[in-house]
Amino acid sequence: MRASVIVFPGSNCDRDIAVALTAALDQKPAMVWHGDTSVPPSDLIVLPGGFSFGDYLRSGAMAAQSPIMKDVVAKAKAGVPVLGICNGFQVLTEAGLLPGALMRNRDIKFLCKDVLLKVERNDSIYTSQYKAGEVIRVPIAHHDGNYFADDETIKSLEDEGLVAFRYVDETGAASAAANPNGSVNNIAGIYSADMKVLGLMPHPERLISPALGGSDGAPMFKSLTEALS
Amino acid sequence: MNELTHGASLDGGEHPEPVDVTDELIAEHGLSADEYKHLLEIIGRTPSATELGIFSVMWSEHCSYKSSRYHLKKLPVEGPQVIQGPGENAGVVDLGDGQAAIFKMESHNHPSFIEPFQGAATGVGGIMRDVFTMGARPIANLNALRFGAPENAKTRHLVNGVVAGIAGYGNCMGVPTVGGETNFDKRYNQNILVNAMCIGLADTDKIFYSAAKGVGLPVVYVGSKTGRDGIHGATMASAEFDDQSDEKRPTVQVGDPFTEKLLLEACLELMSSDAIIAIQDMGAAGLTSSSVEMADKGGVGFDMNLDLVPQRETGMTAYEMMLSESQERMLMVLKPGSEPAAKKIFDKWDLDFAVIGETTDTGRLVVRQNGIVEANLPVATLADSAPEYQRPFEKTAAQPVVAAEDLPDVEDLFSALNSLMGGAHLCSRRWIWEQYDHMVMGDTVGRPGGDAAVVRVHGTKKGLAAATDVTPRYCYSDPYEGGKQAVVETWRNITAVGATPLAITNCLNFGNPTRPDIMGQFVGCLEGMGDACRALDYPIVSGNVSLYNETNGIGIPPTPAIGGIGLIDDHDKLTSVALTDEGLALILVGETKGHVGQSLFQELLTGDFNGAPPPVDLALERRTGDAVRELILSGKLSAVHDVSDGGLLVAIAEMCLAGDVGVILEPYQGQIKREAYWFGEDQARYLLAVPAGEATGIIAELSKLGLETSQIGLSSGKEITIKGGGSIALQTLRTAHEGYLPNLLA
């Protein structure tokens, strides 16, 4: 499987995702500069976390205008899987590859902590190594993770099963107390209609070994390796 | 500020036009009459406005260490592990395998009080620049924060602003903020302390220094453009506050972490070539101190044309440009011919790159603007002639040891425990550290909340442990013992995770040094620190002094914050404070004498801290810590915690809460007062959790080394119980412990 990681000037989880991908694929991803105009042939494109352009404007808004994004959008539309984590999710919404927006956290503070997520379905290329409905522990680290979309969009995401991950408690219930940032319906991540594009605020690449405090993120990269190799 | 006349060209362009010097002008520049006289002797003529400004910042307390230097020289700064001690941008310590840790701690106290978000943010930005200017990628940030009383009207605003500022900068940079400490005390009401520490990782053969050796080399400015912000920041940080301190807001700099991230990546990219001869960040006193230090260390002169400096405002005078503290800027001296390749890197990262001058053999700092010489000063004299004062000092009077019997009796130990754990001193700091990205870079193997934070040395099994500590109330009561304790506390915290302490940095925060009692605190603390460092082979490799933390004549308690680092070869051998299993024996190592003076328990009962602090036996500390570390590395221990603030029962509670497992404790039946046993703050103590079957062997092993050791309990259930002495549910404790800060601040 050939993976490409897009590097914006203020990306700061590009190395972390490269480490996670290398561990799962046994092959280093290509690191692609945002100023380039084409992504090399890839089975997976990743938009990493960070502060792409400082995020002084809306998070991800400027990154969505980077030269490379034209090709990312084109390749996504041609069916190449695109994974956006944290700032990458914000870029995906700004680029129109996923609906909705990520607003400032409900408590207006940056929040870095482990949260519990429910894996809504395990028939995607990202989640085959999880059980459907499984509750996993993955960290978040964001200031703008409060997912919002209009009622109609939310309804269609829910109806079509495009919610990928939800913030839940230990029992798997999407309670208000389990929602760290105020996201509508506790949404932590969503798929595109063809299930090839995934955007999520939590960082699966940060918990891939017991030394880091857990490995619930690792199955996502195993799933991708299985599906795309 | 008076109207400052511009220098005009003189015959031969040698000397700038003198400024009309009045007593007020001298005072406004923070110079004493004697210092100005000294200045005149050095340059042999009346200075220009720009020159007066340059002297003012170079001789400020902040840049010259004029009150502290004499005493700092007495600190131990050497050891086989030390590659670079104090005097460079940061200290460098060998980690083996061709790698080094580069680290330093620095204060941003004055600006953070005036504008907490930007003050704290630029403090973090500044310390990271100090580290990456030496060729290291920052891998961990820590901090040491002191705020006023929780009930003080301004505290909430300041804590929110400082924490958000630290978070805003560090998170955007993508450097994890993994540890720190926070205290609340009314004596910081008007002078908060914001000390930021950064640790970077570099290859030992790729460390960059600031000595600009060589003549005719290009002097290059990179990074953000220069504006009028932060002018006289260093002078502000060298004076006391009064009621008009808010008016100093224009001296606070504004941070741009995104630009710093670009600067970091661009600098590291350029550093992978051999283009750089010398590099120095523009921190306090900006272009002035960076150019003077680089030229002085290289034994050369600098000839700079300010017209070439990237500027974000028009009409700036030479005076303003030389004194600006605009952030995210670096000064470099490059190999001739390497400019085009270097510029290409900075272009890629959208940063300014400008050759603004060259090194000369004149030994003079020549500053030109619009074809006019605005300053022409001898570099070596400017750098080395700063006054050095041996200020008079008064030794702090010894305080009596408080007898435990003099404290009121406490019926319910657990009610006292709950008050302590749910109070300002000991409550959970989670509300703070959850705002910091402490996991970015994917190497955080010891998260905040433990004794020391630990990050992996990327791609290896090695772990770098770090902790910041000082107990200001101990230092106030007995500067010498407090100074020792501050060093020892970091050493103990690093030891408690299993790492071997390597070296420290420090941030010496004190009041007005012209007062003999304050100077006495300073001298006492330094003597204590020095003795502790020598006893533990734990040298000081970098640091910073912040004096004049004083408002309307009332100073802060002496606060020599220590930042220690240590190394563990295999991070899988790390231990944590968390008691995660039932059936573990809890073993107390170290002697409990029941010292209650200056303890949190004393304050809980009497409303104040009194008497002598607990004494520190350095030899015993070392023996005890070395033995505990050896046990950790042998894999025999399930959890370890050092016993410090709040005493034994607090330490036990912290272990239980961290692992969500309770403990059944043996009742105390010894000679000292029961309360003093459970809450005294005797030093050199650790709690170990081991499988019950191994307890006897471990106790025998430690006892053989002459260490007082005994089993005091067994982990079990979800309560802390003293047999025959009551209990408390962990859930009750947790609610109090976790609830305090959110309730205070949210």
Coordinates of C-alpha atoms in Angstrom, one line a residue, chain B residues 92-600:
Chain B
V92 CA 23.7 20.8 26.8
V93 CA 23.9 17.4 28.4
D94 CA 25.1 14.1 26.8
L95 CA 22.6 11.4 26.4
G96 CA 25.0 8.9 24.9
D97 CA 24.7 7.4 21.4
G98 CA 25.7 10.7 19.8
Q99 CA 22.7 12.6 21.1
A100 CA 22.3 15.4 23.5
A101 CA 19.5 17.1 25.5
I102 CA 19.6 20.9 25.2
F103 CA 17.4 22.6 27.8
K104 CA 16.7 25.8 29.7
M105 CA 14.1 27.5 31.8
E106 CA 13.3 31.2 31.6
S107 CA 11.0 33.6 33.3
H108 CA 8.3 35.8 31.7
N109 CA 6.9 37.1 34.9
H110 CA 6.5 40.8 34.4
P111 CA 4.9 40.7 31.0
S112 CA 2.6 37.8 32.1
F113 CA 1.1 39.9 34.9
I114 CA 0.4 42.8 32.6
E115 CA -1.0 40.7 29.7
P116 CA -1.2 37.0 30.8
F117 CA -2.0 35.4 27.4
Q118 CA 0.7 37.1 25.4
G119 CA 3.2 37.3 28.2
A120 CA 3.0 33.5 28.8
A121 CA 2.8 32.7 25.1
T122 CA 6.0 34.7 24.2
G123 CA 7.7 33.2 27.3
V124 CA 7.1 29.7 25.8
G125 CA 8.2 31.0 22.3
G126 CA 11.3 32.5 23.7
I127 CA 12.5 29.4 25.5
M128 CA 11.9 27.2 22.5
R129 CA 14.0 29.6 20.4
D130 CA 16.8 29.3 22.9
V131 CA 16.7 25.6 22.4
F132 CA 16.4 25.3 18.7
T133 CA 18.9 28.0 18.0
M134 CA 21.4 25.5 19.2
G135 CA 20.3 22.9 16.7
A136 CA 17.9 20.9 18.8
R137 CA 14.3 20.0 17.9
P138 CA 12.2 20.8 21.0
I139 CA 10.7 17.6 22.3
A140 CA 9.1 18.7 25.6
N141 CA 7.9 21.8 27.4
L142 CA 7.4 22.2 31.1
N143 CA 6.5 25.2 33.2
A144 CA 6.5 26.5 36.8
L145 CA 3.7 28.8 37.6
R146 CA 2.9 30.9 40.7
F147 CA -0.3 32.8 41.1
G148 CA -1.9 34.8 43.9
A149 CA -4.5 33.6 46.4
P150 CA -7.4 31.7 44.7
E151 CA -9.8 34.2 46.2
N152 CA -7.9 37.2 44.8
A153 CA -10.0 39.0 42.2
K154 CA -7.4 38.9 39.6
T155 CA -6.2 35.3 40.0
R156 CA -8.9 33.7 37.8
H157 CA -8.2 36.1 35.0
L158 CA -4.5 35.5 35.2
V159 CA -4.6 31.7 35.4
N160 CA -7.0 31.5 32.5
G161 CA -4.8 33.8 30.4
V162 CA -1.5 32.2 31.3
V163 CA -2.7 28.7 30.7
A164 CA -4.3 29.6 27.4
G165 CA -1.2 31.5 26.4
I166 CA 1.1 28.5 27.1
A167 CA -1.4 26.2 25.4
G168 CA -1.8 28.5 22.4
Y169 CA 1.9 28.7 21.7
G170 CA 3.1 25.2 22.5
N171 CA 0.2 23.4 20.9
C172 CA 0.6 25.2 17.6
M173 CA 4.3 24.5 17.6
G174 CA 3.5 20.8 18.0
V175 CA 5.8 20.4 21.0
P176 CA 4.1 18.5 23.9
T177 CA 3.8 20.4 27.2
V178 CA 4.3 17.4 29.5
G179 CA 4.8 18.7 33.0
G180 CA 5.1 21.5 35.5
E181 CA 3.8 22.8 38.7
T182 CA 1.4 25.5 39.9
N183 CA 1.2 27.2 43.3
F184 CA -1.3 29.7 44.7
D185 CA -0.1 32.1 47.4
K186 CA -1.3 35.6 48.3
R187 CA 2.3 36.8 48.2
Y188 CA 2.1 36.4 44.4
N189 CA -1.1 38.5 44.1
Q190 CA 0.8 41.4 42.5
N191 CA 3.6 39.5 40.9
I192 CA 2.8 36.2 39.3
L193 CA 5.6 33.9 38.1
V194 CA 5.6 32.3 34.7
N195 CA 8.7 30.2 34.2
A196 CA 8.8 28.2 30.9
M197 CA 11.2 25.3 30.3
C198 CA 12.0 23.6 27.0
I199 CA 14.0 20.4 26.3
G200 CA 15.3 19.7 22.9
L201 CA 17.1 16.8 21.3
A202 CA 20.2 17.3 19.0
D203 CA 23.1 15.3 17.6
T204 CA 26.2 16.0 19.6
D205 CA 28.1 16.8 16.3
K206 CA 25.4 19.2 15.2
I207 CA 25.2 21.7 18.1
F208 CA 25.3 25.3 17.1
Y209 CA 26.8 28.1 19.2
S210 CA 26.7 31.9 19.1
A211 CA 30.4 32.8 18.6
A212 CA 30.7 34.6 15.3
K213 CA 34.3 33.7 14.4
G214 CA 35.7 35.2 11.2
V215 CA 35.9 38.5 9.5
G216 CA 33.9 39.6 6.4
L217 CA 31.1 37.1 7.0
P218 CA 27.5 37.9 6.2
V219 CA 25.3 38.8 9.2
V220 CA 21.8 37.5 8.3
Y221 CA 18.5 38.4 9.8
V222 CA 15.7 35.8 9.5
G223 CA 12.1 35.3 10.8
S224 CA 9.4 37.9 11.5
K225 CA 9.7 41.5 10.7
T226 CA 10.7 44.0 13.3
G227 CA 8.1 46.3 14.8
R228 CA 7.8 48.6 17.7
D229 CA 6.7 46.0 20.2
G230 CA 8.5 45.0 23.4
I231 CA 10.8 48.0 23.4
H232 CA 12.5 48.1 26.8
G233 CA 11.0 44.8 27.8
A234 CA 14.3 43.9 29.4
T235 CA 14.3 47.1 31.3
M236 CA 10.8 46.6 32.5
A237 CA 11.7 43.2 33.7
S238 CA 14.4 44.8 35.7
A239 CA 12.2 47.1 37.8
E240 CA 9.6 46.8 40.4
F241 CA 5.9 47.2 39.7
D242 CA 3.6 49.9 41.2
D243 CA 0.0 50.8 40.8
Q244 CA 0.5 52.0 37.3
S245 CA 1.9 48.7 36.0
D246 CA -0.9 48.2 33.6
E247 CA 0.4 51.2 31.7
K248 CA 3.4 49.1 30.8
R249 CA 1.3 47.0 28.4
P250 CA 3.1 48.3 25.3
T251 CA 6.3 46.7 26.5
V252 CA 4.7 43.3 26.2
Q253 CA 5.5 41.4 23.0
V254 CA 2.9 39.6 20.9
G255 CA 3.5 36.0 19.9
D256 CA 2.9 34.3 16.6
P257 CA 3.5 30.5 17.1
F258 CA 2.8 29.7 13.5
T259 CA 5.7 31.9 12.4
E260 CA 7.9 30.3 15.1
K261 CA 6.9 26.8 13.7
L262 CA 8.1 28.0 10.3
L263 CA 11.3 29.4 11.8
L264 CA 11.9 26.2 13.7
E265 CA 11.6 24.1 10.5
A266 CA 13.6 26.5 8.4
C267 CA 16.4 26.7 10.9
L268 CA 16.6 22.9 11.4
E269 CA 16.6 22.5 7.6
L270 CA 19.5 25.0 7.2
M271 CA 21.3 23.4 10.1
S272 CA 21.5 20.1 8.3
S273 CA 23.9 21.9 5.9
D274 CA 27.2 23.4 7.0
A275 CA 26.2 27.0 6.2
I276 CA 25.9 28.4 9.7
I277 CA 28.9 29.7 11.6
A278 CA 26.9 31.2 14.5
I279 CA 23.3 31.7 15.4
Q280 CA 21.5 33.4 18.2
D281 CA 17.9 34.1 18.8
M282 CA 16.7 37.6 19.3
G283 CA 15.2 37.4 22.7
A284 CA 15.4 40.0 25.4
A285 CA 16.9 43.2 24.0
G286 CA 16.5 41.8 20.5
L287 CA 19.0 42.9 17.9
T288 CA 21.2 44.5 20.5
S289 CA 21.9 41.6 22.7
S290 CA 22.1 39.1 19.9
S291 CA 24.6 41.1 17.9
V292 CA 26.7 42.1 20.8
E293 CA 26.9 38.5 22.2
M294 CA 27.7 36.9 18.9
A295 CA 30.3 39.5 18.1
D296 CA 31.8 39.4 21.5
K297 CA 32.1 35.6 21.6
G298 CA 33.6 35.6 18.2
G299 CA 36.1 38.3 19.0
V300 CA 34.9 40.4 16.0
G301 CA 33.0 43.6 15.2
F302 CA 29.6 43.8 13.5
D303 CA 28.8 46.5 11.0
M304 CA 25.0 46.5 10.4
N305 CA 22.8 48.6 8.2
L306 CA 19.4 48.8 9.7
D307 CA 17.8 49.9 6.4
L308 CA 18.1 46.2 5.4
V309 CA 16.3 44.9 8.4
P310 CA 12.8 43.7 7.5
Q311 CA 10.3 46.1 9.1
R312 CA 6.6 45.9 9.6
E313 CA 6.2 49.6 10.4
T314 CA 7.6 52.7 8.7
G315 CA 9.6 55.4 10.3
M316 CA 11.2 53.3 13.0
T317 CA 14.3 54.9 14.5
A318 CA 17.6 53.1 15.0
Y319 CA 16.9 53.3 18.7
E320 CA 13.5 51.5 18.3
M321 CA 14.9 48.9 16.0
M322 CA 17.9 48.0 18.2
L323 CA 15.6 47.7 21.3
S324 CA 12.6 46.1 19.7
E325 CA 11.6 42.7 21.2
S326 CA 9.5 41.6 18.2
Q327 CA 9.3 37.8 18.4
E328 CA 10.3 35.0 16.2
R329 CA 13.5 36.4 14.9
M330 CA 17.0 35.0 14.6
L331 CA 20.4 36.4 13.8
M332 CA 22.9 34.3 12.0
V333 CA 26.4 34.5 10.7
L334 CA 26.8 32.4 7.5
K335 CA 29.7 31.1 5.5
P336 CA 30.2 33.5 2.6
G337 CA 28.6 32.1 -0.5
S338 CA 26.0 30.1 1.3
E339 CA 23.4 32.9 1.3
P340 CA 21.5 31.9 -1.9
A341 CA 21.0 28.3 -0.7
A342 CA 20.1 29.5 2.8
K343 CA 17.6 32.1 1.4
K344 CA 15.9 29.4 -0.7
I345 CA 15.1 27.5 2.5
F346 CA 13.6 30.6 4.2
D347 CA 11.7 31.4 1.0
K348 CA 10.2 28.0 1.1
W349 CA 8.9 28.6 4.6
D350 CA 7.7 32.1 3.7
L351 CA 10.1 33.9 6.1
D352 CA 12.1 37.0 5.7
F353 CA 15.8 36.5 5.0
A354 CA 18.1 39.6 4.8
V355 CA 21.8 40.1 4.9
I356 CA 22.0 43.2 7.1
G357 CA 25.8 43.5 7.6
E358 CA 29.1 41.8 8.0
T359 CA 31.6 40.8 10.6
T360 CA 34.6 43.1 10.9
D361 CA 38.1 43.2 12.5
T362 CA 37.4 46.5 14.3
G363 CA 35.9 44.9 17.4
R364 CA 33.2 47.6 17.2
L365 CA 29.4 47.4 16.9
V366 CA 28.6 49.9 14.1
V367 CA 24.9 50.5 13.5
R368 CA 23.9 52.6 10.5
Q369 CA 20.6 53.9 9.3
N370 CA 20.0 56.1 6.2
G371 CA 23.8 56.4 5.7
I372 CA 24.2 57.8 9.2
V373 CA 26.2 56.0 12.0
E374 CA 23.7 55.7 14.9
A375 CA 26.0 53.7 17.2
N376 CA 29.6 52.9 17.2
L377 CA 30.6 51.0 20.4
P378 CA 33.4 48.7 21.4
V379 CA 31.9 45.2 21.5
A380 CA 34.1 43.6 24.1
T381 CA 33.7 46.4 26.5
L382 CA 30.0 46.6 26.0
A383 CA 29.6 42.9 26.6
D384 CA 32.0 42.6 29.5
S385 CA 31.9 45.9 31.3
A386 CA 28.5 45.6 32.8
P387 CA 28.6 46.5 36.4
E388 CA 28.8 43.6 38.8
Y389 CA 27.5 44.3 42.3
Q390 CA 28.2 42.5 45.5
R391 CA 25.1 43.8 47.1
P392 CA 24.9 43.8 50.8
F393 CA 22.9 41.0 52.2
E394 CA 21.4 40.0 55.5
K395 CA 21.2 36.3 56.3
T396 CA 17.6 35.2 56.9
A397 CA 17.0 34.6 60.7
A398 CA 16.6 31.0 61.6
Q399 CA 13.1 30.0 62.6
P400 CA 12.3 27.8 65.5
V401 CA 11.3 24.2 64.9
V402 CA 7.5 23.9 65.5
A403 CA 6.6 21.1 67.8
A404 CA 3.8 18.9 66.6
E405 CA 2.3 19.0 70.1
D406 CA 1.7 22.8 69.6
L407 CA -0.7 22.1 66.8
P408 CA -4.4 21.5 67.6
D409 CA -5.5 17.9 67.7
V410 CA -7.4 16.5 64.8
E411 CA -10.2 14.1 65.4
D412 CA -10.8 13.0 61.9
L413 CA -7.7 12.5 59.8
F414 CA -9.7 11.8 56.7
S415 CA -11.6 15.0 56.9
A416 CA -8.2 16.8 57.0
L417 CA -7.0 14.7 54.1
N418 CA -10.1 15.6 52.1
S419 CA -9.6 19.3 52.8
L420 CA -6.0 19.2 51.7
M421 CA -6.6 17.1 48.6
G422 CA -9.5 19.4 47.6
G423 CA -7.7 22.6 48.3
A424 CA -5.6 25.0 46.2
H425 CA -2.2 23.5 47.1
L426 CA -2.9 19.9 46.3
C427 CA -5.9 19.7 44.1
S428 CA -5.6 18.1 40.7
R429 CA -4.0 20.2 38.0
R430 CA -5.8 18.4 35.3
W431 CA -7.8 21.5 34.3
I432 CA -4.5 23.1 33.4
W433 CA -2.6 20.2 31.7
E434 CA -5.6 19.1 29.7
Q435 CA -5.4 22.4 27.8
Y436 CA -1.8 21.5 26.8
D437 CA -1.3 19.1 24.0
H438 CA 0.9 16.7 26.0
M439 CA 0.9 13.9 23.4
V440 CA 1.9 15.4 20.1
M441 CA 5.1 14.0 18.7
G442 CA 4.0 10.6 19.7
D443 CA 6.7 10.0 22.3
T444 CA 5.0 10.9 25.6
V445 CA 5.5 7.7 27.7
G446 CA 5.0 9.5 31.1
R447 CA 2.0 11.8 30.9
P448 CA 1.4 14.8 33.3
G449 CA 0.1 14.0 36.7
G450 CA 3.0 11.7 37.8
D451 CA 6.2 12.5 39.7
A452 CA 8.1 13.3 36.5
A453 CA 7.0 13.5 32.9
V454 CA 8.8 11.2 30.4
V455 CA 9.2 11.5 26.7
R456 CA 10.9 8.9 24.5
V457 CA 14.1 9.8 22.7
H458 CA 12.5 9.3 19.3
G459 CA 13.2 6.0 17.7
T460 CA 15.0 4.6 20.7
K461 CA 14.1 2.8 24.0
K462 CA 15.5 5.7 26.0
G463 CA 13.3 7.9 28.0
L464 CA 14.0 11.5 29.1
A465 CA 12.3 12.4 32.4
A466 CA 11.8 15.9 33.6
A467 CA 10.3 17.7 36.5
T468 CA 10.0 21.3 37.8
D469 CA 10.0 22.0 41.5
V470 CA 10.5 24.4 44.3
T471 CA 8.7 24.9 47.7
P472 CA 8.8 28.7 48.1
R473 CA 7.4 28.6 51.7
Y474 CA 10.5 26.5 52.7
C475 CA 12.8 29.0 50.9
Y476 CA 11.2 31.9 52.7
S477 CA 11.6 30.4 56.1
D478 CA 15.1 29.1 55.5
P479 CA 16.6 30.0 52.1
Y480 CA 19.5 27.5 52.5
E481 CA 17.3 24.5 53.3
G482 CA 14.7 25.6 50.8
G483 CA 17.4 25.9 48.1
K484 CA 18.5 22.4 48.8
Q485 CA 15.0 21.1 48.9
A486 CA 14.1 22.5 45.5
V487 CA 17.0 20.7 43.8
V488 CA 16.4 17.5 45.7
E489 CA 12.7 17.5 45.0
T490 CA 13.3 17.4 41.2
W491 CA 16.0 14.7 41.8
R492 CA 13.5 12.6 43.8
N493 CA 10.7 13.0 41.2
I494 CA 13.0 11.9 38.4
T495 CA 14.3 9.0 40.5
A496 CA 10.7 8.0 41.4
V497 CA 10.0 7.1 37.8
G498 CA 13.2 5.1 37.5
A499 CA 15.4 7.6 35.6
T500 CA 18.9 8.7 36.6
P501 CA 19.0 12.5 37.2
L502 CA 21.4 14.2 34.9
A503 CA 21.4 18.0 35.3
I504 CA 19.3 21.0 36.1
T505 CA 18.3 24.4 34.8
N506 CA 16.8 27.1 37.0
C507 CA 14.8 30.2 37.1
L508 CA 15.7 32.3 40.1
N509 CA 12.7 34.5 41.0
F510 CA 13.3 37.0 43.8
G511 CA 12.3 40.4 44.9
N512 CA 14.4 43.6 44.9
P513 CA 18.1 42.8 45.2
T514 CA 18.9 46.2 46.6
R515 CA 17.2 45.2 49.8
P516 CA 19.6 43.3 52.0
D517 CA 17.0 40.9 53.2
I518 CA 16.0 39.9 49.7
M519 CA 19.7 39.6 48.7
G520 CA 20.1 37.4 51.8
Q521 CA 17.3 35.1 50.5
F522 CA 19.1 34.9 47.1
V523 CA 22.5 34.1 48.6
G524 CA 21.0 31.5 51.0
C525 CA 19.0 29.7 48.3
L526 CA 22.0 29.6 46.0
E527 CA 24.2 28.1 48.7
G528 CA 21.6 25.5 49.3
M529 CA 21.2 24.7 45.6
G530 CA 25.0 24.5 45.1
D531 CA 25.4 22.1 48.0
A532 CA 22.6 19.9 46.8
C533 CA 23.9 19.9 43.2
R534 CA 27.4 18.9 44.4
A535 CA 26.1 16.2 46.7
L536 CA 24.0 14.7 44.0
D537 CA 26.4 15.2 41.0
Y538 CA 23.6 17.1 39.5
P539 CA 25.1 20.2 37.9
I540 CA 23.4 23.4 36.7
V541 CA 23.8 23.8 33.0
S542 CA 21.6 26.8 32.3
G543 CA 19.3 29.3 34.0
N544 CA 17.8 32.7 34.3
V545 CA 17.5 35.2 37.0
S546 CA 14.4 37.3 37.5
L547 CA 14.7 40.0 40.2
Y548 CA 12.4 42.9 41.2
N549 CA 9.4 40.6 41.5
E550 CA 8.0 43.2 43.8
T551 CA 5.1 45.6 43.9
N552 CA 4.9 48.7 46.2
G553 CA 7.7 47.4 48.2
I554 CA 6.3 43.9 48.9
G555 CA 8.3 41.1 47.4
I556 CA 7.4 37.5 46.4
P557 CA 8.7 34.7 48.5
P558 CA 12.0 33.5 47.2
T559 CA 11.3 31.1 44.3
P560 CA 14.3 29.4 42.8
A561 CA 12.4 27.1 40.4
I562 CA 14.4 24.1 39.4
G563 CA 13.9 22.1 36.2
G564 CA 15.7 18.7 36.3
I565 CA 16.1 16.1 33.6
G566 CA 17.1 12.5 33.8
L567 CA 17.6 9.5 31.6
I568 CA 16.3 5.9 31.6
D569 CA 17.8 3.5 29.2
D570 CA 14.6 1.4 28.7
H571 CA 11.3 3.2 29.0
D572 CA 9.5 -0.1 29.5
K573 CA 11.1 -0.1 33.0
L574 CA 9.4 3.2 34.0
T575 CA 7.2 3.2 37.1
S576 CA 4.3 5.4 37.9
V577 CA 2.5 6.6 41.0
A578 CA -0.6 4.7 40.1
L579 CA -1.7 1.9 42.5
T580 CA -3.4 -0.2 39.9
D581 CA -3.8 -3.6 41.6
E582 CA -5.1 -5.1 44.8
G583 CA -2.9 -7.1 47.0
L584 CA 0.1 -4.9 46.8
A585 CA 2.1 -4.1 49.9
L586 CA 2.7 -0.5 50.5
I587 CA 6.2 0.2 51.8
L588 CA 7.5 3.4 53.3
V589 CA 11.2 4.1 52.8
G590 CA 12.8 6.8 54.8
E591 CA 12.5 8.2 58.3
T592 CA 9.4 9.9 59.5
K593 CA 10.1 12.4 62.2
G594 CA 6.8 14.3 62.0
H595 CA 8.1 17.7 60.9
V596 CA 5.1 20.0 60.8
G597 CA 6.7 23.4 60.4
Q598 CA 5.9 25.0 57.0
S599 CA 3.7 22.0 56.2
L600 CA 0.4 22.2 54.4

